[in-house]
Tab-separated table of C-alpha atoms in Angstrom:
chain	number	residue	atom	x	y	z
A	558	UNK	CA	-16.618	19.728	-31.673
A	559	UNK	CA	-14.169	17.129	-31.053
A	560	UNK	CA	-10.363	17.357	-29.340
A	561	UNK	CA	-8.137	16.319	-32.500
A	562	UNK	CA	-5.551	13.642	-32.152
A	563	UNK	CA	-2.302	12.532	-33.432
A	564	UNK	CA	-1.419	8.910	-34.049
A	565	UNK	CA	0.502	9.730	-31.259
A	566	UNK	CA	-1.764	10.721	-28.611
A	567	UNK	CA	-3.660	14.098	-27.854
A	568	UNK	CA	-3.377	17.280	-29.130
A	569	UNK	CA	-4.319	19.229	-26.677
A	570	UNK	CA	-2.401	22.182	-27.596
A	571	UNK	CA	-0.252	24.748	-25.197
A	572	UNK	CA	-1.701	24.262	-21.301
A	573	UNK	CA	0.385	27.518	-20.578
A	574	UNK	CA	-1.766	30.185	-22.445
A	575	UNK	CA	-5.134	28.848	-20.841
A	576	UNK	CA	-7.023	30.125	-23.714
A	577	UNK	CA	-10.114	28.134	-25.172
A	578	UNK	CA	-9.876	25.449	-27.598
A	579	UNK	CA	-6.180	24.241	-25.342
A	580	UNK	CA	-5.447	22.256	-22.415
A	581	UNK	CA	-5.127	23.691	-19.358
A	582	UNK	CA	-2.575	23.062	-16.466
A	583	UNK	CA	-3.922	21.167	-13.492
A	584	UNK	CA	-0.932	21.733	-12.509
A	585	UNK	CA	1.549	24.954	-10.648
A	586	UNK	CA	1.896	26.770	-7.279
A	587	UNK	CA	-1.115	29.139	-8.376
A	588	UNK	CA	-3.584	26.273	-7.938
A	589	UNK	CA	-4.730	25.129	-5.024
A	590	UNK	CA	-8.033	24.647	-3.049
A	591	UNK	CA	-9.559	28.233	-3.760
A	592	UNK	CA	-8.783	28.615	-7.306
A	593	UNK	CA	-9.470	25.051	-8.468
A	594	UNK	CA	-13.564	26.246	-8.512
A	595	UNK	CA	-13.232	29.049	-11.434
A	596	UNK	CA	-10.981	26.480	-13.023
A	597	UNK	CA	-13.620	23.553	-13.295
A	598	UNK	CA	-16.542	25.937	-14.448
A	599	UNK	CA	-14.231	27.446	-16.888
A	600	UNK	CA	-13.165	23.908	-18.554
A	601	UNK	CA	-16.862	23.363	-18.207
A	602	UNK	CA	-18.277	26.520	-20.222
A	603	UNK	CA	-15.219	25.155	-23.059
A	604	UNK	CA	-15.282	22.208	-23.088
A	605	UNK	CA	-18.917	20.246	-21.508
A	606	UNK	CA	-18.022	17.540	-19.339
A	607	UNK	CA	-14.801	16.060	-20.345
A	608	UNK	CA	-12.221	18.400	-20.784
A	609	UNK	CA	-8.204	18.350	-21.662
A	610	UNK	CA	-5.340	18.844	-19.538
A	611	UNK	CA	-1.932	18.241	-18.274
A	612	UNK	CA	-1.192	17.048	-14.686
A	613	UNK	CA	2.076	17.078	-15.282
A	614	UNK	CA	5.081	19.063	-17.627
A	615	UNK	CA	4.520	17.252	-20.807
A	616	UNK	CA	1.605	15.302	-19.783
A	617	UNK	CA	-1.788	15.040	-20.873
A	618	UNK	CA	-5.167	13.708	-20.005
A	619	UNK	CA	-8.805	14.214	-19.566
A	620	UNK	CA	-10.638	15.286	-16.582
A	621	UNK	CA	-14.101	14.056	-16.234
A	622	UNK	CA	-16.393	17.032	-14.531
A	623	UNK	CA	-19.828	15.602	-15.230
A	624	UNK	CA	-21.561	13.349	-12.838
A	625	UNK	CA	-23.163	11.404	-15.295
A	626	UNK	CA	-19.972	11.035	-17.300
A	627	UNK	CA	-18.246	10.122	-14.247
A	628	UNK	CA	-20.522	7.465	-13.484
A	629	UNK	CA	-20.173	6.374	-16.603
A	630	UNK	CA	-16.146	6.081	-15.983
A	631	UNK	CA	-16.163	4.692	-12.323
A	632	UNK	CA	-18.986	1.791	-13.351
A	633	UNK	CA	-17.774	0.588	-16.813
A	634	UNK	CA	-14.130	-0.879	-16.289
A	635	UNK	CA	-14.783	-2.566	-19.850
A	636	UNK	CA	-14.349	0.524	-20.829
A	637	UNK	CA	-12.117	2.346	-18.135
A	638	UNK	CA	-9.644	0.024	-16.707
A	639	UNK	CA	-7.208	0.669	-13.567
A	640	UNK	CA	-4.405	-0.487	-14.343
A	641	UNK	CA	-2.020	1.636	-15.530
A	642	UNK	CA	-0.087	-0.788	-17.663
A	643	UNK	CA	-2.339	0.317	-20.150
A	644	UNK	CA	-1.667	4.092	-19.888
A	645	UNK	CA	-0.191	4.681	-24.343
A	646	UNK	CA	2.165	7.713	-22.618
A	647	UNK	CA	4.062	5.700	-20.129
A	648	UNK	CA	4.000	2.870	-22.728
A	649	UNK	CA	5.656	4.557	-25.883
A	650	UNK	CA	7.830	6.457	-22.972
A	651	UNK	CA	7.208	9.830	-23.329
A	652	UNK	CA	6.513	10.041	-19.259
A	653	UNK	CA	9.643	11.264	-17.860
A	654	UNK	CA	11.346	9.502	-15.217
A	655	UNK	CA	11.713	12.023	-12.405
A	656	UNK	CA	8.130	13.037	-13.278
A	657	UNK	CA	6.031	13.787	-10.079
A	658	UNK	CA	3.007	12.165	-11.264
A	659	UNK	CA	4.551	8.595	-10.908
A	660	UNK	CA	4.119	8.130	-7.629
A	661	UNK	CA	1.268	8.419	-7.959
A	662	UNK	CA	-0.166	6.602	-11.134
A	663	UNK	CA	2.303	4.724	-11.328
A	664	UNK	CA	1.205	0.749	-11.327
A	665	UNK	CA	1.122	-1.199	-7.974
A	666	UNK	CA	-0.328	-4.085	-7.031
A	667	UNK	CA	-3.362	-2.651	-5.025
A	668	UNK	CA	-6.435	-2.817	-5.541
A	669	UNK	CA	-6.213	0.954	-6.322
A	670	UNK	CA	-5.083	-0.300	-9.480
A	671	UNK	CA	-6.355	-3.927	-10.767
A	672	UNK	CA	-9.689	-4.375	-12.279
A	673	UNK	CA	-12.412	-8.189	-12.127
A	674	UNK	CA	-11.494	-10.663	-10.246
A	675	UNK	CA	-8.431	-9.399	-9.018
A	676	UNK	CA	-9.656	-6.797	-7.383
A	677	UNK	CA	-12.415	-8.233	-5.645
A	678	UNK	CA	-9.563	-10.018	-3.853
A	679	UNK	CA	-7.822	-7.573	-2.739
A	680	UNK	CA	-10.733	-5.554	-2.146
A	681	UNK	CA	-12.163	-8.259	-0.092
A	682	UNK	CA	-9.745	-8.704	2.261
A	683	UNK	CA	-8.982	-4.917	3.210
A	684	UNK	CA	-12.572	-4.534	3.241
A	685	UNK	CA	-12.822	-7.332	5.897
A	686	UNK	CA	-9.698	-5.263	7.794
A	687	UNK	CA	-11.746	-1.913	7.481
A	688	UNK	CA	-14.743	-3.564	8.836
A	689	UNK	CA	-13.639	-5.815	11.484
A	690	UNK	CA	-12.685	-2.186	13.374
A	691	UNK	CA	-14.426	-2.173	16.920
A	692	UNK	CA	-16.587	0.675	16.113
A	693	UNK	CA	-17.524	1.332	20.081
A	694	UNK	CA	-13.690	1.513	20.719
A	695	UNK	CA	-12.484	3.525	17.687
A	696	UNK	CA	-15.660	5.868	18.636
A	697	UNK	CA	-13.762	6.132	22.302
A	698	UNK	CA	-10.473	6.074	20.936
A	699	UNK	CA	-11.344	9.259	18.811
A	700	UNK	CA	-12.723	10.996	21.567
A	701	UNK	CA	-10.251	10.219	23.849
A	702	UNK	CA	-7.497	11.705	21.754
A	703	UNK	CA	-9.458	14.690	20.483
A	704	UNK	CA	-9.829	16.042	24.366
A	705	UNK	CA	-6.072	15.011	24.860
A	706	UNK	CA	-5.768	17.096	22.028
A	707	UNK	CA	-7.801	19.890	22.994
A	708	UNK	CA	-6.134	19.802	26.967
A	709	UNK	CA	-3.188	20.227	25.272
A	710	UNK	CA	-4.095	23.872	23.494
A	711	UNK	CA	-7.010	24.927	25.888
A	712	UNK	CA	-4.839	26.800	28.300
A	713	UNK	CA	-3.355	29.062	25.619
A	714	UNK	CA	-6.565	30.325	24.610
A	715	UNK	CA	-5.848	30.145	20.229
A	716	UNK	CA	-5.048	27.019	18.307
A	717	UNK	CA	-4.764	26.239	14.506
A	718	UNK	CA	-6.855	23.215	14.214
A	719	UNK	CA	-5.073	21.971	11.214
A	720	UNK	CA	-1.645	21.644	12.853
A	721	UNK	CA	-3.000	21.182	16.060
A	722	UNK	CA	-6.507	18.999	16.039
A	723	UNK	CA	-7.496	18.598	11.948
A	724	UNK	CA	-4.266	17.142	10.663
A	725	UNK	CA	-3.149	15.663	14.145
A	726	UNK	CA	-6.322	13.289	15.258
A	727	UNK	CA	-6.098	11.162	12.162
A	728	UNK	CA	-2.869	10.512	12.233
A	729	UNK	CA	-2.992	8.917	15.499
A	730	UNK	CA	-5.869	7.511	14.597
A	731	UNK	CA	-4.614	5.540	12.032
A	732	UNK	CA	-1.349	4.913	13.436
A	733	UNK	CA	-2.898	3.064	16.266
A	734	UNK	CA	-5.040	1.205	13.513
A	735	UNK	CA	-2.601	0.415	11.989
A	736	UNK	CA	-0.120	-0.981	14.960
A	737	UNK	CA	2.076	2.305	14.562
A	738	UNK	CA	4.044	4.461	17.819
A	739	UNK	CA	3.253	7.668	16.732
A	740	UNK	CA	6.254	8.670	16.517
A	741	UNK	CA	6.821	6.405	13.127
A	742	UNK	CA	3.169	7.243	12.813
A	743	UNK	CA	3.757	10.962	12.151
A	744	UNK	CA	6.900	9.955	9.475
A	745	UNK	CA	4.297	8.149	7.482
A	746	UNK	CA	2.121	10.990	7.249
A	747	UNK	CA	5.038	13.420	6.198
A	748	UNK	CA	6.006	10.639	3.964
A	749	UNK	CA	2.595	10.691	2.226
A	750	UNK	CA	1.990	14.290	2.349
A	751	UNK	CA	5.098	14.558	0.250
A	752	UNK	CA	3.973	11.980	-2.329
A	753	UNK	CA	0.383	14.073	-2.223
A	754	UNK	CA	2.494	17.610	-3.336
A	755	UNK	CA	3.095	16.644	-6.606
A	756	UNK	CA	6.436	17.946	-6.214
A	757	UNK	CA	10.272	17.494	-7.202
A	758	UNK	CA	10.253	15.498	-3.906
A	759	UNK	CA	7.498	12.832	-4.249
A	760	UNK	CA	9.755	10.100	-5.092
A	761	UNK	CA	11.867	10.375	-1.748
A	762	UNK	CA	8.433	10.099	-0.637
A	763	UNK	CA	7.671	7.854	-1.890
A	764	UNK	CA	11.040	5.877	-0.754
A	765	UNK	CA	10.265	6.553	2.638
A	766	UNK	CA	6.984	5.876	2.803
A	767	UNK	CA	7.576	2.359	1.213
A	768	UNK	CA	10.563	1.950	4.048
A	769	UNK	CA	8.368	2.346	6.697
A	770	UNK	CA	6.122	0.154	5.899
A	771	UNK	CA	8.156	-2.570	4.240
A	772	UNK	CA	9.611	-2.386	8.698
A	773	UNK	CA	5.943	-2.548	10.072
A	774	UNK	CA	5.135	-5.839	7.607
A	775	UNK	CA	8.000	-7.572	8.276
A	776	UNK	CA	7.129	-6.921	12.236
A	777	UNK	CA	3.578	-7.601	12.095
A	778	UNK	CA	4.890	-11.028	10.200
A	779	UNK	CA	7.110	-12.032	13.536
A	780	UNK	CA	4.462	-11.620	15.321
A	781	UNK	CA	1.036	-10.807	14.512
A	782	UNK	CA	-0.975	-8.091	16.478
A	783	UNK	CA	-4.943	-6.639	16.684
A	784	UNK	CA	-4.462	-3.669	13.928
A	785	UNK	CA	-4.731	-3.895	10.829
A	786	UNK	CA	-2.107	-4.638	9.351
A	787	UNK	CA	-1.853	-8.019	10.358
A	788	UNK	CA	-5.691	-8.721	9.170
A	789	UNK	CA	-4.156	-8.601	5.953
A	790	UNK	CA	-1.342	-10.364	6.112
A	791	UNK	CA	-2.957	-13.393	7.805
A	792	UNK	CA	-6.530	-12.906	5.877
A	793	UNK	CA	-7.752	-16.388	3.439
A	794	UNK	CA	-6.927	-13.823	0.609
A	795	UNK	CA	-3.379	-14.741	0.757
A	796	UNK	CA	-2.225	-11.444	0.307
A	797	UNK	CA	1.827	-11.394	-0.715
A	798	UNK	CA	3.415	-9.005	1.424
A	799	UNK	CA	4.250	-6.542	-1.947
A	800	UNK	CA	0.825	-6.668	-1.862
A	801	UNK	CA	-0.452	-6.324	1.436
A	802	UNK	CA	2.472	-3.381	1.402
A	803	UNK	CA	1.015	-1.612	-1.549
A	804	UNK	CA	-3.179	-1.653	-0.092
A	805	UNK	CA	-1.671	-0.261	3.350
A	806	UNK	CA	-0.224	2.664	0.760
A	807	UNK	CA	-3.496	3.080	-1.100
A	808	UNK	CA	-5.606	3.326	2.245
A	809	UNK	CA	-3.256	5.177	4.184
A	810	UNK	CA	-2.901	8.257	1.413
A	811	UNK	CA	-7.101	7.959	0.666
A	812	UNK	CA	-7.458	7.755	4.840
A	813	UNK	CA	-5.538	10.280	6.223
A	814	UNK	CA	-5.551	13.186	4.043
A	815	UNK	CA	-9.310	13.022	3.181
A	816	UNK	CA	-10.042	13.092	7.102
A	817	UNK	CA	-7.845	15.812	7.723
A	818	UNK	CA	-9.433	17.883	5.201
A	819	UNK	CA	-12.836	17.134	5.618
A	820	UNK	CA	-12.707	17.994	9.621
A	821	UNK	CA	-10.641	21.325	8.961
A	822	UNK	CA	-13.129	21.958	6.375
A	823	UNK	CA	-16.058	20.793	8.133
A	824	UNK	CA	-14.838	23.608	10.533
A	825	UNK	CA	-14.560	25.165	9.253
A	826	UNK	CA	-18.035	25.772	7.318
A	827	UNK	CA	-18.882	25.875	11.150
A	828	UNK	CA	-16.359	28.610	11.727
A	829	UNK	CA	-18.164	30.966	8.819
A	830	UNK	CA	-21.422	30.300	8.078
A	831	UNK	CA	-23.591	31.351	11.251
A	832	UNK	CA	-26.806	29.498	9.281
A	833	UNK	CA	-25.549	26.694	9.056
A	834	UNK	CA	-23.739	26.517	13.232
A	835	UNK	CA	-27.109	27.311	14.097
A	836	UNK	CA	-28.988	25.210	12.381
A	837	UNK	CA	-26.394	22.060	13.957
A	838	UNK	CA	-26.526	23.953	17.540
A	839	UNK	CA	-30.384	24.471	17.055
A	840	UNK	CA	-30.800	20.240	16.217
A	841	UNK	CA	-32.669	21.453	12.991
A	842	UNK	CA	-29.260	19.780	11.020
A	843	UNK	CA	-27.922	16.984	12.030
A	844	UNK	CA	-23.796	16.424	12.192
A	845	UNK	CA	-23.965	13.538	9.539
A	846	UNK	CA	-25.905	16.133	7.140
A	847	UNK	CA	-23.843	18.655	7.295
A	848	UNK	CA	-20.477	16.868	6.582
A	849	UNK	CA	-22.719	16.210	3.816
A	850	UNK	CA	-23.298	18.861	2.751
A	851	UNK	CA	-19.373	19.777	3.445
A	852	UNK	CA	-18.570	16.363	1.014
A	853	UNK	CA	-20.979	18.391	-1.973
A	854	UNK	CA	-19.344	21.624	-1.762
A	855	UNK	CA	-16.018	20.842	-0.718
A	856	UNK	CA	-14.508	17.814	-1.150
A	857	UNK	CA	-11.300	16.605	0.688
A	858	UNK	CA	-9.772	15.124	-2.720
A	859	UNK	CA	-11.053	16.691	-5.182
A	860	UNK	CA	-9.612	15.542	-8.449
A	861	UNK	CA	-8.654	11.422	-7.783
A	862	UNK	CA	-6.061	9.410	-11.112
A	863	UNK	CA	-6.750	7.235	-12.751
A	864	UNK	CA	-8.908	5.245	-15.640
A	865	UNK	CA	-7.244	4.459	-18.738
A	866	UNK	CA	-9.707	3.876	-21.801
A	867	UNK	CA	-9.606	0.514	-23.289
A	868	UNK	CA	-11.141	1.162	-26.466
A	869	UNK	CA	-11.889	4.074	-28.973
A	870	UNK	CA	-14.803	6.134	-27.845
A	871	UNK	CA	-17.214	9.038	-28.126
A	872	UNK	CA	-17.286	10.147	-24.410
A	873	UNK	CA	-18.834	13.193	-23.107
A	874	UNK	CA	-18.642	14.710	-26.686
A	875	UNK	CA	-14.497	14.349	-26.698
A	876	UNK	CA	-12.493	11.312	-29.348
A	877	UNK	CA	-11.404	9.532	-26.360
A	878	UNK	CA	-8.254	7.144	-27.048
A	879	UNK	CA	-7.519	3.840	-26.298
A	880	UNK	CA	-4.820	4.708	-23.519
A	881	UNK	CA	-6.153	7.771	-22.705
A	882	UNK	CA	-5.524	9.045	-18.876
A	883	UNK	CA	-8.847	10.372	-17.151
A	884	UNK	CA	-8.697	12.135	-14.008
A	885	UNK	CA	-11.946	11.750	-11.308
A	886	UNK	CA	-13.327	15.687	-11.453
A	887	UNK	CA	-14.990	14.668	-8.520
A	888	UNK	CA	-15.368	18.086	-6.840
A	889	UNK	CA	-16.102	18.996	-10.488
A	890	UNK	CA	-19.065	16.508	-11.000
A	891	UNK	CA	-20.230	17.591	-7.715
A	892	UNK	CA	-21.159	21.344	-8.990
A	893	UNK	CA	-22.732	19.689	-11.790
A	894	UNK	CA	-25.666	21.940	-12.815
A	895	UNK	CA	-27.014	18.780	-14.505
A	896	UNK	CA	-27.428	16.827	-10.624
A	897	UNK	CA	-28.096	20.482	-8.933
A	898	UNK	CA	-31.392	21.631	-7.730
A	899	UNK	CA	-31.736	25.156	-9.175
A	900	UNK	CA	-30.573	27.518	-6.397
A	901	UNK	CA	-27.439	26.000	-6.790
A	902	UNK	CA	-27.492	23.772	-3.238
A	903	UNK	CA	-27.185	20.497	-2.221
A	904	UNK	CA	-30.464	18.797	-0.795
A	905	UNK	CA	-30.250	18.019	2.937
A	906	UNK	CA	-29.780	14.535	3.395
A	907	UNK	CA	-28.918	13.938	-0.254
A	908	UNK	CA	-25.500	11.604	-0.470
A	909	UNK	CA	-24.839	11.044	-3.981
A	910	UNK	CA	-22.352	12.897	-4.201
A	911	UNK	CA	-18.876	11.596	-5.175
A	912	UNK	CA	-16.872	12.311	-3.124
A	913	UNK	CA	-15.753	9.226	-2.146
A	914	UNK	CA	-16.229	7.827	-5.776
A	915	UNK	CA	-18.442	5.352	-7.034
A	916	UNK	CA	-18.731	1.833	-8.841
A	917	UNK	CA	-16.476	-1.102	-7.841
A	918	UNK	CA	-14.138	1.559	-6.311
A	919	UNK	CA	-15.990	2.993	-3.339
A	920	UNK	CA	-13.629	4.044	-0.779
A	921	UNK	CA	-14.080	0.886	1.816
A	922	UNK	CA	-12.850	3.424	4.387
A	923	UNK	CA	-15.633	5.584	4.079
A	924	UNK	CA	-17.259	4.325	6.988
A	925	UNK	CA	-14.269	4.749	9.755
A	926	UNK	CA	-13.560	8.405	7.852
A	927	UNK	CA	-17.168	9.610	8.809
A	928	UNK	CA	-17.007	8.471	12.196
A	929	UNK	CA	-13.369	9.936	12.845
A	930	UNK	CA	-14.411	12.610	11.009
A	931	UNK	CA	-17.916	12.933	13.281
A	932	UNK	CA	-16.158	12.574	16.189
A	933	UNK	CA	-14.206	14.833	16.661
A	934	UNK	CA	-16.487	17.499	15.248
A	935	UNK	CA	-18.811	16.561	17.969
A	936	UNK	CA	-16.339	16.837	20.394
A	937	UNK	CA	-14.823	19.909	19.590
A	938	UNK	CA	-17.782	21.600	19.360
A	939	UNK	CA	-18.986	20.278	23.113
A	940	UNK	CA	-15.814	21.827	24.648
A	941	UNK	CA	-15.088	24.649	22.678
A	942	UNK	CA	-18.190	26.231	22.160
A	943	UNK	CA	-17.190	30.162	21.793
A	944	UNK	CA	-15.139	28.937	19.248
A	945	UNK	CA	-14.017	31.591	16.425
A	946	UNK	CA	-12.103	31.937	13.482
A	947	UNK	CA	-9.425	34.543	14.895
A	948	UNK	CA	-8.781	35.843	10.966
A	949	UNK	CA	-10.943	37.799	8.522
A	950	UNK	CA	-12.970	34.342	5.871
A	951	UNK	CA	-10.361	35.868	3.598
A	952	UNK	CA	-7.038	35.302	4.743
A	953	UNK	CA	-7.374	31.762	5.216
A	954	UNK	CA	-4.529	29.702	2.665
A	955	UNK	CA	-4.890	26.414	1.251
A	956	UNK	CA	-2.322	23.887	0.182
A	957	UNK	CA	-0.922	23.907	-3.397
A	958	UNK	CA	-2.364	20.552	-4.559
A	959	UNK	CA	-4.227	19.104	-7.909
A	960	UNK	CA	-5.659	15.997	-5.586
A	961	UNK	CA	-6.703	18.043	-2.200
A	962	UNK	CA	-8.793	20.782	-1.153
A	963	UNK	CA	-6.783	21.244	1.773
A	964	UNK	CA	-6.566	24.760	4.785
A	965	UNK	CA	-3.115	25.096	5.280
A	966	UNK	CA	-4.185	26.889	8.517
A	967	UNK	CA	-7.259	26.890	10.655
A	968	UNK	CA	-6.130	30.270	13.216
A	969	UNK	CA	-9.108	30.228	16.124
A	970	UNK	CA	-9.807	31.786	19.556
A	971	UNK	CA	-12.071	30.474	22.398
A	972	UNK	CA	-12.228	31.574	25.650
A	973	UNK	CA	-14.360	28.937	27.848
A	974	UNK	CA	-13.007	25.479	27.473
A	975	UNK	CA	-15.499	23.107	29.210
A	976	UNK	CA	-14.247	19.746	29.741
A	977	UNK	CA	-16.122	17.675	32.115
A	978	UNK	CA	-15.398	17.008	35.979
A	979	UNK	CA	-12.560	14.518	35.229
A	980	UNK	CA	-10.930	15.604	31.483
A	981	UNK	CA	-8.395	13.079	29.879
A	982	UNK	CA	-5.074	14.666	30.483
A	983	UNK	CA	-2.953	15.742	27.576
A	984	UNK	CA	-1.001	12.984	27.370
A	985	UNK	CA	2.418	12.509	25.662
A	986	UNK	CA	1.898	11.361	22.372
A	987	UNK	CA	3.759	7.933	22.675
A	988	UNK	CA	1.173	7.158	25.226
A	989	UNK	CA	-2.181	7.726	23.617
A	990	UNK	CA	-4.099	4.888	23.908
A	991	UNK	CA	-4.623	2.505	20.432
A	992	UNK	CA	-7.512	2.676	18.493
A	993	UNK	CA	-9.536	-0.631	19.598
A	994	UNK	CA	-8.650	-4.288	17.511
A	995	UNK	CA	-9.846	-4.986	14.148
A	996	UNK	CA	-12.060	-8.301	15.100
A	997	UNK	CA	-10.524	-11.876	14.394
A	998	UNK	CA	-11.774	-13.712	10.958
């Protein structure tokens, strides 16, 4: 049965009860990477491929759970716009000014919030800037940074691989790509984490992030460098400083935390799944195959905002109205029984997962993210071959977020670090070699 509507918006009901026929709350302290999958399956059973949810107090939306429906959502821009200025709740003043969701979905002059020609103009600049990264230099830089980090904790025989490795490595690499020093890069990462937390601190985090990037853009306007910021500023698409800033926000928010979660989750799976680890060690399974299995089963980004219906329509068995918000349920769509084999396990080598989205807005940074993640996993496997989990798997804690699936900690122990005869020294963070420069356009 279709969800009823009032003239001013969807009548989803009380989210607190979780009772059938009402909207579930996609926020709150009880939701993390460990509890969200069960919520998706409950919603799928109650509502089908499109379910009513609330994403913040008083803010209703649709969560798209079906693989087929999510493909339609991402491919048909004439029906589903990226521009949040179409959002009826916002236009009607029904989203509180201090809502924690606004920093995530508020309009910015960036490719994520644009359709058609405007999107293609900015997408070209961003894709060219990312495509100009020297892959050999990037791999070399990731490996050098990874070995420096490992050398820094190897003597202790134990480490938290989230804090000491998965969270630190992408930050340093991406800071190098942006032309930032390590201290400023760390501040930017902290601001991004605050933005993605969907808590009351998200607005302050958004302001801190903007201030850092404003200063960086002004610096690169004064003195062009070999970095992504300079490539965007001097691209033929002629992006304004404001467009550069907000596209950097999109790139950094999406790129950094996604890569952190991908590295940490891949390491967790290798530590907790003996069969997968044996297949990888024995050469029966490639690292990229293992990484794709992670993307299928535990995508780093669980849910992604947002699309806005451009007209009234029936979609996934629901009556969607023009101006309604729809959330991309990436993890739920990957687990859709309609696209998985009978045993529910993804097929090795199948890359039809939706971890990076689909359609014209497919993540443009997935190739560098894969290279960073693959190199990070390869390096630590070879340097710490006897790595093992230091606590029972059931004691691992997840970060509280409706958007991303990230571990809070990954404590490990090891006894025999393996380094080359001349290992990379554990340099101070500020002196680590930057990522290789983008090629000039």
